[in-house]
């Protein structure tokens, strides 16, 4: 086997040199190498969104990307958004709106929502936008469509929606 | 996942002719590698070779092969002049996947036939000569046009359906030089060799997709699926239609998830041009489109579904 090039990856502001088997997904790297177990492995095939993290500010499925491909990237996980003594606005809103039951999808939901709020700020359209060239409405249908990459088996969607709306309407940093 | 060598390309020339499987977004490839449907012995990471910009070219647009689906759909020029492309991209996958998936990777995505994705099943696409378990199997998602005895899989994507309607071109760089082909000729029908999804030759690399000048008129993408979001199409219709004084003067239609490639039928476009919109005309267009359609049992419903989706899109495109 050829020598695998190294990758320097910053996770929540801490740099880590990744070396080793190139098969390791970013998800397994975060959980095993970094011990950041907030990011969850659900389907491991990009279908459920439980592994959602932000890379350079954009949300992705960490299960469907190789750690070694992230040389120079900045990864933000749920731990980087807020810890129990420093909850982010979205984390607080998920608690106050009861936006989960078992909690397994929650880190992915919150990372996804944080990135979604930024996408809306930048004017990105969605499939349900009436005019893709125009400004997006910030209604329930838009948020549901934009959050469709995150499944919740408990069916806490109504409360997840309420939590996200509260943060968006308050204009707080997510 | 099987072991592989990993290398990073520094420039396009590293990738052209490389004896390795190219990886960019990886959202489909890594999924298939986990299933061991794809087992490359070498991966070349092409995410650092540029090709990630959208630039004007004449009245058209050049979309770099490595532009992400999200960036393409959100690009102000694309949204303004080619809203069909934005809409089709946004109809597919999820925001997380669109942030990784690239323009060229999307074109090269494999079918989602469940037998193709299951190593224990017969599949001529995955293992040539092994047969087709979808024939006589669970074939609800499968093709109704252009099938063969060897394969009834569909091309599953949305973006390429819009690109077919828009008559885009694909720019390809190969060891022997570059070439440019219509998107409509990029994907293949299965015939007796379904292992090849498209006409790319070994060592060739897609470098960009070229959009011709925007068409005045309406651009519509209608996708019918089992749930309202984050699901592959059962049938989709992309339409570019222009009407003057109540008469259709330009029609470019493409259909998704009904064949091994984004389906276009110039006879249907020609039939519509010069006519005034009517239900009878839409019926005639559907008759022509579907005259060779063949269900396989589980997907019989796609024939009337394609008919109705076409009629709905034409009605919307021609409404005053």
Short mmCIF file of C-alpha atoms in Angstrom, two decimals:
data_model
loop_
_atom_site.label_atom_id
_atom_site.label_comp_id
_atom_site.label_asym_id
_atom_site.label_seq_id
_atom_site.Cartn_x
_atom_site.Cartn_y
_atom_site.Cartn_z
CA UNK A 1 0.00 0.00 0.00
CA UNK A 2 1.22 3.48 -0.80
CA UNK A 3 1.89 5.99 1.96
CA UNK A 4 -1.28 7.92 2.75
CA UNK A 5 -0.72 11.69 2.89
CA UNK A 6 -1.42 13.30 6.26
CA UNK A 7 -4.31 15.64 6.92
CA UNK A 8 -4.42 18.49 9.43
CA UNK A 9 -8.00 18.94 10.54
CA UNK A 10 -9.22 21.59 12.99
CA UNK A 11 -12.13 20.39 15.11
CA UNK A 12 -13.88 23.04 17.19
CA UNK A 13 -10.69 25.09 16.98
CA UNK A 14 -8.30 22.28 17.96
CA UNK A 15 -5.92 21.00 15.29
CA UNK A 16 -5.30 17.31 14.83
CA UNK A 17 -3.00 15.53 12.41
CA UNK A 18 -4.81 12.60 10.91
CA UNK A 19 -2.71 9.68 9.81
CA UNK A 20 -3.62 6.13 9.16
CA UNK A 21 -6.13 4.08 7.25
CA UNK A 22 -7.74 6.28 4.60
CA UNK A 23 -10.99 4.35 4.98
CA UNK A 24 -11.92 6.17 8.19
CA UNK A 25 -14.95 8.41 7.77
CA UNK A 26 -14.95 11.90 9.24
CA UNK A 27 -17.67 10.61 11.59
CA UNK A 28 -15.51 7.78 12.95
CA UNK A 29 -12.55 10.16 13.20
CA UNK A 30 -14.58 12.57 15.35
CA UNK A 31 -15.97 9.87 17.60
CA UNK A 32 -12.96 7.54 17.94
CA UNK A 33 -9.85 9.67 17.42
CA UNK A 34 -11.20 12.85 18.95
CA UNK A 35 -13.58 11.34 21.51
CA UNK A 36 -16.32 13.72 20.42
CA UNK A 37 -19.29 11.39 20.69
CA UNK A 38 -21.95 14.08 20.36
CA UNK A 39 -22.01 13.42 16.62
CA UNK A 40 -24.09 10.28 16.13
CA UNK A 41 -23.93 7.34 13.74
CA UNK A 42 -27.43 6.51 12.58
CA UNK A 43 -27.66 4.87 9.15
CA UNK A 44 -23.99 5.46 8.14
CA UNK A 45 -25.25 5.91 4.56
CA UNK A 46 -26.26 9.57 4.35
CA UNK A 47 -29.94 8.91 4.74
CA UNK A 48 -30.75 10.06 8.29
CA UNK A 49 -28.67 13.17 9.07
CA UNK A 50 -27.73 12.12 12.63
CA UNK A 51 -24.03 12.60 11.75
CA UNK A 52 -24.46 16.17 10.50
CA UNK A 53 -21.54 18.49 11.29
CA UNK A 54 -20.34 21.73 9.74
CA UNK A 55 -17.21 21.84 7.60
CA UNK A 56 -16.02 25.39 6.89
CA UNK A 57 -19.48 26.52 7.99
CA UNK A 58 -21.47 24.22 5.69
CA UNK A 59 -23.48 21.24 6.91
CA UNK A 60 -22.53 17.82 5.60
CA UNK A 61 -23.07 14.16 6.47
CA UNK A 62 -19.84 13.20 8.26
CA UNK A 63 -20.50 9.51 7.55
CA UNK A 64 -20.16 9.98 3.78
CA UNK A 65 -16.78 11.64 3.67
CA UNK A 66 -13.26 10.43 4.40
CA UNK A 67 -11.34 12.10 7.23
CA UNK A 68 -8.20 12.14 5.11
CA UNK A 69 -9.94 14.35 2.54
CA UNK A 70 -10.35 17.17 5.07
CA UNK A 71 -6.80 18.49 5.16
CA UNK A 72 -7.00 22.19 6.06
CA UNK A 73 -10.69 22.12 6.92
CA UNK A 74 -12.41 23.47 10.02
CA UNK A 75 -15.01 21.15 11.49
CA UNK A 76 -17.65 22.27 13.96
CA UNK A 77 -19.55 19.62 15.93
CA UNK A 78 -22.35 19.93 18.43
CA UNK A 79 -19.71 20.26 21.16
CA UNK A 80 -18.33 23.28 19.31
CA UNK A 81 -21.74 24.97 19.21
CA UNK A 82 -22.22 24.79 22.97
CA UNK A 83 -21.63 22.68 26.07
CA UNK A 84 -23.99 22.15 29.03
CA UNK A 85 -22.70 25.27 30.78
CA UNK A 86 -22.68 27.35 27.60
CA UNK A 87 -25.67 26.28 25.50
CA UNK A 88 -26.22 27.98 22.16
CA UNK A 89 -29.53 29.63 21.37
CA UNK A 90 -30.62 26.61 19.34
CA UNK A 91 -29.63 24.16 22.07
CA UNK A 92 -31.61 26.18 24.64
CA UNK A 93 -34.60 26.37 22.30
CA UNK A 94 -34.57 22.59 21.70
CA UNK A 95 -34.70 22.13 25.49
CA UNK A 96 -37.42 24.67 26.11
CA UNK A 97 -39.59 23.40 23.22
CA UNK A 98 -39.02 19.73 24.02
CA UNK A 99 -37.54 19.30 20.53
CA UNK A 100 -36.57 15.66 21.09
CA UNK A 101 -37.52 12.45 22.85
CA UNK A 102 -34.68 9.92 22.69
CA UNK A 103 -32.23 12.65 21.64
CA UNK A 104 -30.27 10.55 19.16
CA UNK A 105 -30.97 12.76 16.14
CA UNK A 106 -30.69 16.00 18.15
CA UNK A 107 -26.98 16.90 17.62
CA UNK A 108 -27.46 16.47 13.88
CA UNK A 109 -30.71 18.44 13.94
CA UNK A 110 -29.05 21.34 15.76
CA UNK A 111 -25.91 21.42 13.58
CA UNK A 112 -28.12 21.24 10.51
CA UNK A 113 -30.39 24.04 11.77
CA UNK A 114 -27.43 26.29 12.62
CA UNK A 115 -26.06 25.92 9.08
CA UNK A 116 -29.54 26.31 7.58
CA UNK A 117 -30.03 29.65 9.31
CA UNK A 118 -26.79 30.85 7.72
CA UNK A 119 -27.90 29.57 4.29
CA UNK A 120 -31.12 31.56 4.60
CA UNK A 121 -29.13 34.66 5.62
CA UNK A 122 -27.16 34.25 2.41
CA UNK A 123 -30.37 34.05 0.40
CA UNK A 124 -30.16 30.42 -0.73
CA UNK A 125 -33.41 29.20 -2.30
CA UNK A 126 -35.08 25.84 -1.58
CA UNK A 127 -37.26 23.52 -3.64
CA UNK A 128 -40.42 25.06 -2.14
CA UNK A 129 -39.37 28.66 -2.76
CA UNK A 130 -42.03 30.18 -5.02
CA UNK A 131 -39.37 31.94 -7.10
CA UNK A 132 -35.87 30.49 -6.86
CA UNK A 133 -34.49 33.83 -8.03
CA UNK A 134 -36.30 35.76 -5.31
CA UNK A 135 -36.20 36.06 -1.54
CA UNK A 136 -37.19 33.02 0.51
CA UNK A 137 -40.11 33.24 2.91
CA UNK A 138 -39.32 32.12 6.42
CA UNK A 139 -42.43 30.02 6.90
CA UNK A 140 -42.98 26.50 8.21
CA UNK A 141 -42.95 24.93 4.75
CA UNK A 142 -39.54 26.42 3.97
CA UNK A 143 -38.03 25.25 7.26
CA UNK A 144 -39.48 21.75 6.90
CA UNK A 145 -38.08 21.42 3.38
CA UNK A 146 -34.67 22.74 4.41
CA UNK A 147 -34.53 20.35 7.38
CA UNK A 148 -35.65 17.26 5.43
CA UNK A 149 -32.16 15.76 5.56
CA UNK A 150 -32.58 15.15 9.29
CA UNK A 151 -34.95 12.37 10.27
CA UNK A 152 -36.44 11.94 13.76
CA UNK A 153 -37.80 8.47 14.50
CA UNK A 154 -39.54 9.79 17.62
CA UNK A 155 -41.45 12.24 15.46
CA UNK A 156 -40.56 15.37 17.41
CA UNK A 157 -40.80 17.44 14.24
CA UNK A 158 -43.44 19.89 15.47
CA UNK A 159 -41.29 20.88 18.44
CA UNK A 160 -38.07 20.90 16.41
CA UNK A 161 -39.77 23.33 14.04
CA UNK A 162 -40.93 25.50 16.95
CA UNK A 163 -37.43 25.62 18.43
CA UNK A 164 -35.82 26.62 15.12
CA UNK A 165 -38.49 29.24 14.43
CA UNK A 166 -37.98 30.82 17.81
CA UNK A 167 -34.26 31.23 17.20
CA UNK A 168 -34.76 32.52 13.65
CA UNK A 169 -37.39 35.04 14.72
CA UNK A 170 -35.30 36.25 17.67
CA UNK A 171 -32.37 36.89 15.34
CA UNK A 172 -30.07 35.39 18.00
CA UNK A 173 -26.77 33.86 17.02
CA UNK A 174 -27.70 30.22 16.49
CA UNK B 1 -15.02 -1.28 2.86
CA UNK B 2 -12.08 -2.79 0.97
CA UNK B 3 -8.65 -1.23 1.42
CA UNK B 4 -7.41 1.25 -1.17
CA UNK B 5 -4.50 3.57 -1.85
CA UNK B 6 -5.34 7.24 -1.43
CA UNK B 7 -3.62 10.07 -3.32
CA UNK B 8 -4.36 13.75 -3.88
CA UNK B 9 -4.30 15.25 -7.33
CA UNK B 10 -2.57 18.64 -7.45
CA UNK B 11 -3.91 19.55 -10.88
CA UNK B 12 -6.18 18.32 -13.64
CA UNK B 13 -3.25 16.71 -15.41
CA UNK B 14 -2.74 14.38 -12.41
CA UNK B 15 -6.31 13.19 -12.78
CA UNK B 16 -6.51 12.76 -16.56
CA UNK B 17 -5.46 9.23 -17.42
CA UNK B 18 -4.85 8.32 -13.78
CA UNK B 19 -5.24 4.58 -13.11
CA UNK B 20 -7.43 5.39 -10.12
CA UNK B 21 -11.06 5.99 -9.25
CA UNK B 22 -11.64 9.74 -8.90
CA UNK B 23 -13.36 11.03 -5.77
CA UNK B 24 -14.73 14.52 -5.09
CA UNK B 25 -17.96 14.81 -3.06
CA UNK B 26 -17.96 11.05 -2.55
CA UNK B 27 -21.59 10.93 -1.43
CA UNK B 28 -22.51 8.14 -3.84
CA UNK B 29 -19.11 6.49 -4.25
CA UNK B 30 -18.41 6.06 -0.53
CA UNK B 31 -21.92 4.73 0.03
CA UNK B 32 -21.27 2.09 -2.65
CA UNK B 33 -17.79 1.37 -1.26
CA UNK B 34 -19.30 0.68 2.17
CA UNK B 35 -21.64 -1.79 0.47
CA UNK B 36 -18.63 -3.16 -1.46
CA UNK B 37 -20.52 -2.64 -4.69
CA UNK B 38 -17.60 -0.40 -5.66
CA UNK B 39 -14.18 -1.76 -4.69
CA UNK B 40 -11.53 0.55 -6.17
CA UNK B 41 -7.95 -0.32 -5.31
CA UNK B 42 -6.88 3.32 -5.68
CA UNK B 43 -8.72 6.59 -5.03
CA UNK B 44 -7.56 9.93 -6.32
CA UNK B 45 -8.92 12.95 -4.47
CA UNK B 46 -9.60 15.69 -7.03
CA UNK B 47 -11.07 18.29 -4.67
CA UNK B 48 -7.98 20.52 -4.86
CA UNK B 49 -7.63 20.97 -8.63
CA UNK B 50 -9.90 24.00 -9.10
CA UNK B 51 -12.78 23.60 -11.61
CA UNK B 52 -15.06 25.00 -8.91
CA UNK B 53 -16.26 28.23 -10.47
CA UNK B 54 -19.28 29.33 -12.47
CA UNK B 55 -18.36 31.78 -15.20
CA UNK B 56 -20.13 33.50 -18.08
CA UNK B 57 -19.27 32.13 -21.49
CA UNK B 58 -20.85 34.15 -24.28
CA UNK B 59 -24.54 34.33 -23.43
CA UNK B 60 -24.24 31.01 -21.64
CA UNK B 61 -22.60 29.72 -18.51
CA UNK B 62 -19.73 27.40 -17.74
CA UNK B 63 -20.21 25.37 -14.58
CA UNK B 64 -16.99 23.82 -13.29
CA UNK B 65 -17.07 20.08 -12.70
CA UNK B 66 -16.34 20.55 -8.99
CA UNK B 67 -18.95 23.23 -8.29
CA UNK B 68 -21.11 21.76 -5.54
CA UNK B 69 -24.79 21.18 -6.19
CA UNK B 70 -25.58 23.65 -3.40
CA UNK B 71 -23.38 26.37 -4.88
CA UNK B 72 -24.81 25.84 -8.35
CA UNK B 73 -28.42 26.01 -7.16
CA UNK B 74 -27.71 29.16 -5.14
CA UNK B 75 -25.72 30.94 -7.85
CA UNK B 76 -27.44 34.25 -8.78
CA UNK B 77 -26.78 33.81 -12.52
CA UNK B 78 -28.17 30.26 -12.55
CA UNK B 79 -31.24 31.30 -10.54
CA UNK B 80 -31.93 34.22 -12.86
CA UNK B 81 -31.35 32.68 -16.28
CA UNK B 82 -31.73 28.94 -15.76
CA UNK B 83 -34.12 28.58 -12.76
CA UNK B 84 -35.00 25.09 -14.03
CA UNK B 85 -31.50 23.96 -13.09
CA UNK B 86 -31.70 25.44 -9.59
CA UNK B 87 -35.12 23.90 -9.05
CA UNK B 88 -34.06 20.45 -10.23
CA UNK B 89 -30.94 20.43 -8.06
CA UNK B 90 -32.96 21.57 -5.05
CA UNK B 91 -35.44 18.75 -5.73
CA UNK B 92 -32.72 16.18 -5.14
CA UNK B 93 -31.08 14.70 -2.04
CA UNK B 94 -30.75 16.82 1.12
CA UNK B 95 -28.98 20.09 1.89
CA UNK B 96 -26.12 18.17 3.53
CA UNK B 97 -25.60 16.00 0.45
CA UNK B 98 -25.89 18.94 -1.93
CA UNK B 99 -23.10 20.69 -0.02
CA UNK B 100 -20.75 17.83 -0.91
CA UNK B 101 -22.05 16.49 -4.21
CA UNK B 102 -20.48 18.02 -7.30
CA UNK B 103 -21.69 18.79 -10.81
CA UNK B 104 -19.65 16.06 -12.49
CA UNK B 105 -20.18 13.58 -9.67
CA UNK B 106 -23.91 14.07 -9.90
CA UNK B 107 -23.80 13.22 -13.62
CA UNK B 108 -21.81 10.06 -12.83
CA UNK B 109 -23.98 8.82 -9.96
CA UNK B 110 -25.01 5.19 -10.22
CA UNK B 111 -28.53 3.78 -10.32
CA UNK B 112 -30.38 3.17 -7.04
CA UNK B 113 -31.74 -0.20 -8.27
CA UNK B 114 -31.84 -2.24 -5.05
CA UNK B 115 -30.42 -5.30 -6.81
CA UNK B 116 -27.47 -3.30 -8.11
CA UNK B 117 -26.78 -2.20 -4.52
CA UNK B 118 -27.00 -5.75 -3.14
CA UNK B 119 -23.96 -7.91 -3.84
CA UNK B 120 -25.95 -11.12 -3.34
CA UNK B 121 -28.32 -10.37 -6.23
CA UNK B 122 -27.89 -11.00 -9.92
CA UNK B 123 -27.08 -7.74 -11.68
CA UNK B 124 -25.62 -7.29 -15.14
CA UNK B 125 -24.59 -3.74 -14.31
CA UNK B 126 -22.56 -4.76 -11.25
CA UNK B 127 -21.47 -8.21 -12.45
CA UNK B 128 -21.86 -8.54 -16.22
CA UNK B 129 -23.41 -11.83 -17.25
CA UNK B 130 -24.99 -12.56 -13.87
CA UNK B 131 -28.52 -11.70 -14.97
CA UNK B 132 -31.06 -9.13 -13.83
CA UNK B 133 -32.93 -9.79 -10.60
CA UNK B 134 -35.12 -6.74 -11.17
CA UNK B 135 -36.81 -8.48 -14.13
CA UNK B 136 -39.53 -10.40 -12.33
CA UNK B 137 -38.40 -8.92 -9.01
CA UNK B 138 -39.40 -5.81 -7.10
CA UNK B 139 -39.24 -3.24 -9.85
CA UNK B 140 -41.42 -0.38 -8.70
CA UNK B 141 -38.68 2.20 -9.34
CA UNK B 142 -37.53 0.84 -12.67
CA UNK B 143 -37.51 2.00 -16.25
CA UNK B 144 -40.40 1.95 -18.73
CA UNK B 145 -38.53 3.23 -21.79
CA UNK B 146 -35.30 2.17 -23.46
CA UNK B 147 -34.86 -0.99 -21.37
CA UNK B 148 -33.17 -4.20 -22.48
CA UNK B 149 -33.31 -7.85 -21.49
CA UNK B 150 -30.09 -7.19 -19.55
CA UNK B 151 -31.13 -4.19 -17.43
CA UNK B 152 -34.18 -2.13 -16.46
CA UNK B 153 -32.41 0.28 -14.08
CA UNK B 154 -33.02 4.02 -14.14
CA UNK B 155 -30.72 6.96 -13.98
CA UNK B 156 -31.98 8.38 -10.69
CA UNK B 157 -30.88 12.03 -10.69
CA UNK B 158 -32.71 15.32 -11.10
CA UNK B 159 -29.98 17.77 -12.16
CA UNK B 160 -29.18 15.95 -15.41
CA UNK B 161 -32.85 15.95 -16.40
CA UNK B 162 -32.87 19.74 -16.25
CA UNK B 163 -29.56 19.87 -18.13
CA UNK B 164 -31.06 17.67 -20.85
CA UNK B 165 -34.05 19.98 -21.24
CA UNK B 166 -31.70 22.98 -21.34
CA UNK B 167 -29.57 21.22 -23.99
CA UNK B 168 -26.36 21.59 -21.99
CA UNK B 169 -23.02 20.22 -23.12
CA UNK B 170 -20.40 18.26 -21.21
CA UNK B 171 -16.73 19.15 -21.59
CA UNK B 172 -14.39 16.20 -21.16
CA UNK B 173 -10.62 16.04 -20.92
CA UNK B 174 -8.92 12.78 -21.84
CA UNK B 175 -5.44 11.41 -22.43
CA UNK B 176 -5.94 12.03 -26.16
CA UNK B 177 -7.31 15.57 -25.85
CA UNK B 178 -10.58 17.27 -25.02
CA UNK B 179 -14.04 16.81 -26.42
CA UNK B 180 -17.45 18.32 -25.92
CA UNK B 181 -20.67 16.32 -26.20
CA UNK B 182 -24.36 17.12 -25.71
CA UNK B 183 -25.59 16.14 -22.24
CA UNK B 184 -28.35 14.25 -24.03
CA UNK B 185 -25.69 11.91 -25.42
CA UNK B 186 -23.65 11.57 -22.23
CA UNK B 187 -25.68 8.82 -20.58
CA UNK B 188 -26.26 5.51 -22.38
CA UNK B 189 -29.08 3.06 -22.74
CA UNK B 190 -28.26 -0.33 -21.19
CA UNK B 191 -28.38 -2.48 -24.34
CA UNK B 192 -26.29 -5.59 -23.82
CA UNK B 193 -23.69 -3.74 -21.71
CA UNK B 194 -25.40 -2.09 -18.73
CA UNK B 195 -22.11 -1.95 -16.81
CA UNK B 196 -21.44 1.34 -18.60
CA UNK B 197 -23.71 4.16 -17.43
CA UNK B 198 -22.28 6.80 -19.73
CA UNK B 199 -19.86 7.36 -22.60
CA UNK B 200 -16.83 8.37 -20.52
CA UNK B 201 -13.76 6.40 -21.58
CA UNK B 202 -11.12 5.18 -19.12
CA UNK B 203 -8.89 8.06 -18.07
CA UNK B 204 -11.34 10.77 -19.12
CA UNK B 205 -12.40 13.51 -16.70
CA UNK B 206 -15.40 15.84 -16.93
CA UNK B 207 -14.13 19.40 -16.57
CA UNK B 208 -17.29 21.47 -16.96
CA UNK B 209 -20.90 21.65 -18.03
CA UNK B 210 -21.85 24.36 -20.52
CA UNK B 211 -25.26 25.99 -20.54
CA UNK B 212 -26.45 27.66 -23.75
CA UNK B 213 -28.05 31.12 -23.60
CA UNK B 214 -31.21 31.27 -21.47
CA UNK B 215 -34.52 30.57 -23.21
CA UNK B 216 -37.28 33.12 -22.86
CA UNK B 217 -40.45 31.59 -21.54
CA UNK B 218 -41.27 29.19 -18.76
CA UNK B 219 -39.00 26.68 -17.09
CA UNK B 220 -40.67 24.04 -14.93
CA UNK B 221 -39.39 21.02 -13.01
CA UNK B 222 -42.06 18.70 -11.66
CA UNK B 223 -40.97 15.74 -9.54
CA UNK B 224 -43.37 13.03 -8.39
CA UNK B 225 -42.12 10.88 -5.51
CA UNK B 226 -43.26 8.83 -2.53
CA UNK B 227 -42.67 11.63 -0.03
CA UNK B 228 -42.53 15.37 -0.52
CA UNK B 229 -38.82 15.80 0.12
CA UNK B 230 -35.56 13.85 0.21
CA UNK B 231 -36.70 11.00 -2.06
CA UNK B 232 -35.81 9.90 -5.56
CA UNK B 233 -38.28 10.59 -8.35
CA UNK B 234 -40.77 8.04 -9.61
CA UNK B 235 -41.27 10.29 -12.61
CA UNK B 236 -39.99 13.79 -13.24
CA UNK B 237 -40.53 16.24 -16.07
CA UNK B 238 -38.31 19.19 -16.98
CA UNK B 239 -39.80 21.66 -19.42
CA UNK B 240 -38.59 24.76 -21.22
CA UNK B 241 -41.53 26.24 -23.10
CA UNK B 242 -42.02 29.50 -24.93
CA UNK B 243 -45.35 30.77 -26.20
CA UNK B 244 -46.04 33.65 -28.56
CA UNK B 245 -49.56 34.85 -29.38
CA UNK B 246 -51.07 31.72 -27.91
CA UNK B 247 -48.89 29.36 -29.95
CA UNK B 248 -46.06 27.20 -28.65
CA UNK B 249 -42.91 28.36 -30.47
CA UNK B 250 -40.28 26.44 -28.53
CA UNK B 251 -40.50 23.23 -26.49
CA UNK B 252 -37.67 21.31 -24.84
CA UNK B 253 -38.76 18.47 -22.59
CA UNK B 254 -36.82 15.89 -20.61
CA UNK B 255 -38.00 13.10 -18.33
CA UNK B 256 -36.40 11.59 -15.25
CA UNK B 257 -36.51 8.16 -13.58
CA UNK B 258 -38.25 6.45 -16.48
CA UNK B 259 -35.14 5.26 -18.33
CA UNK B 260 -31.44 4.46 -18.00
CA UNK B 261 -30.73 8.06 -18.98
CA UNK B 262 -32.49 11.42 -18.80
CA UNK B 263 -35.09 10.73 -21.49
CA UNK B 264 -35.60 13.14 -24.35
CA UNK B 265 -37.73 12.61 -27.43
CA UNK B 266 -37.32 15.26 -30.14
CA UNK B 267 -40.53 14.03 -31.80
CA UNK B 268 -42.52 15.22 -28.78
CA UNK B 269 -40.86 18.66 -28.83
CA UNK B 270 -41.52 18.95 -32.57
CA UNK B 271 -45.15 17.90 -32.17
CA UNK B 272 -45.81 20.73 -29.71
CA UNK B 273 -44.16 23.52 -31.68
CA UNK B 274 -46.52 25.54 -33.84
CA UNK B 275 -49.60 24.30 -31.98
CA UNK B 276 -51.99 26.01 -29.62
CA UNK B 277 -52.12 24.38 -26.18
CA UNK B 278 -55.05 22.04 -25.59
CA UNK B 279 -55.80 18.89 -23.67
CA UNK B 280 -55.98 17.02 -26.97
CA UNK B 281 -52.49 18.22 -27.87
CA UNK B 282 -51.10 17.17 -24.51
CA UNK B 283 -52.69 13.72 -24.95
CA UNK B 284 -51.07 13.39 -28.36
CA UNK B 285 -47.70 14.36 -26.88
CA UNK B 286 -48.07 11.72 -24.15
CA UNK B 287 -49.13 9.07 -26.71
CA UNK B 288 -46.01 9.75 -28.71
CA UNK B 289 -43.73 9.84 -25.68
CA UNK B 290 -45.06 6.58 -24.29
CA UNK B 291 -45.78 4.58 -27.44
CA UNK B 292 -42.88 2.21 -26.73
CA UNK B 293 -43.30 2.19 -22.95
CA UNK B 294 -43.28 -1.16 -21.25
CA UNK B 295 -44.07 -1.88 -17.60
CA UNK B 296 -42.39 -4.70 -15.69
CA UNK B 297 -45.20 -5.36 -13.23
CA UNK B 298 -44.25 -3.26 -10.22
CA UNK B 299 -43.70 -0.13 -12.27
CA UNK B 300 -46.73 -0.37 -14.58
CA UNK B 301 -48.14 2.66 -12.78
CA UNK B 302 -45.34 4.82 -14.16
CA UNK B 303 -46.91 4.81 -17.63
CA UNK B 304 -50.12 6.63 -16.59
CA UNK B 305 -48.11 8.64 -14.07
CA UNK B 306 -45.75 9.91 -16.77
CA UNK B 307 -48.77 10.77 -18.94
CA UNK B 308 -50.43 12.76 -16.20
CA UNK B 309 -47.25 14.48 -15.07
CA UNK B 310 -46.52 15.58 -18.64
CA UNK B 311 -50.09 16.89 -19.03
CA UNK B 312 -49.84 18.78 -15.72
CA UNK B 313 -46.51 20.36 -16.65
CA UNK B 314 -47.74 21.36 -20.12
CA UNK B 315 -50.90 22.84 -18.62
CA UNK B 316 -48.85 24.84 -16.12
CA UNK B 317 -46.33 25.93 -18.75
CA UNK B 318 -49.01 27.16 -21.13
CA UNK B 319 -51.44 28.69 -18.62
CA UNK B 320 -52.07 32.41 -19.18
#
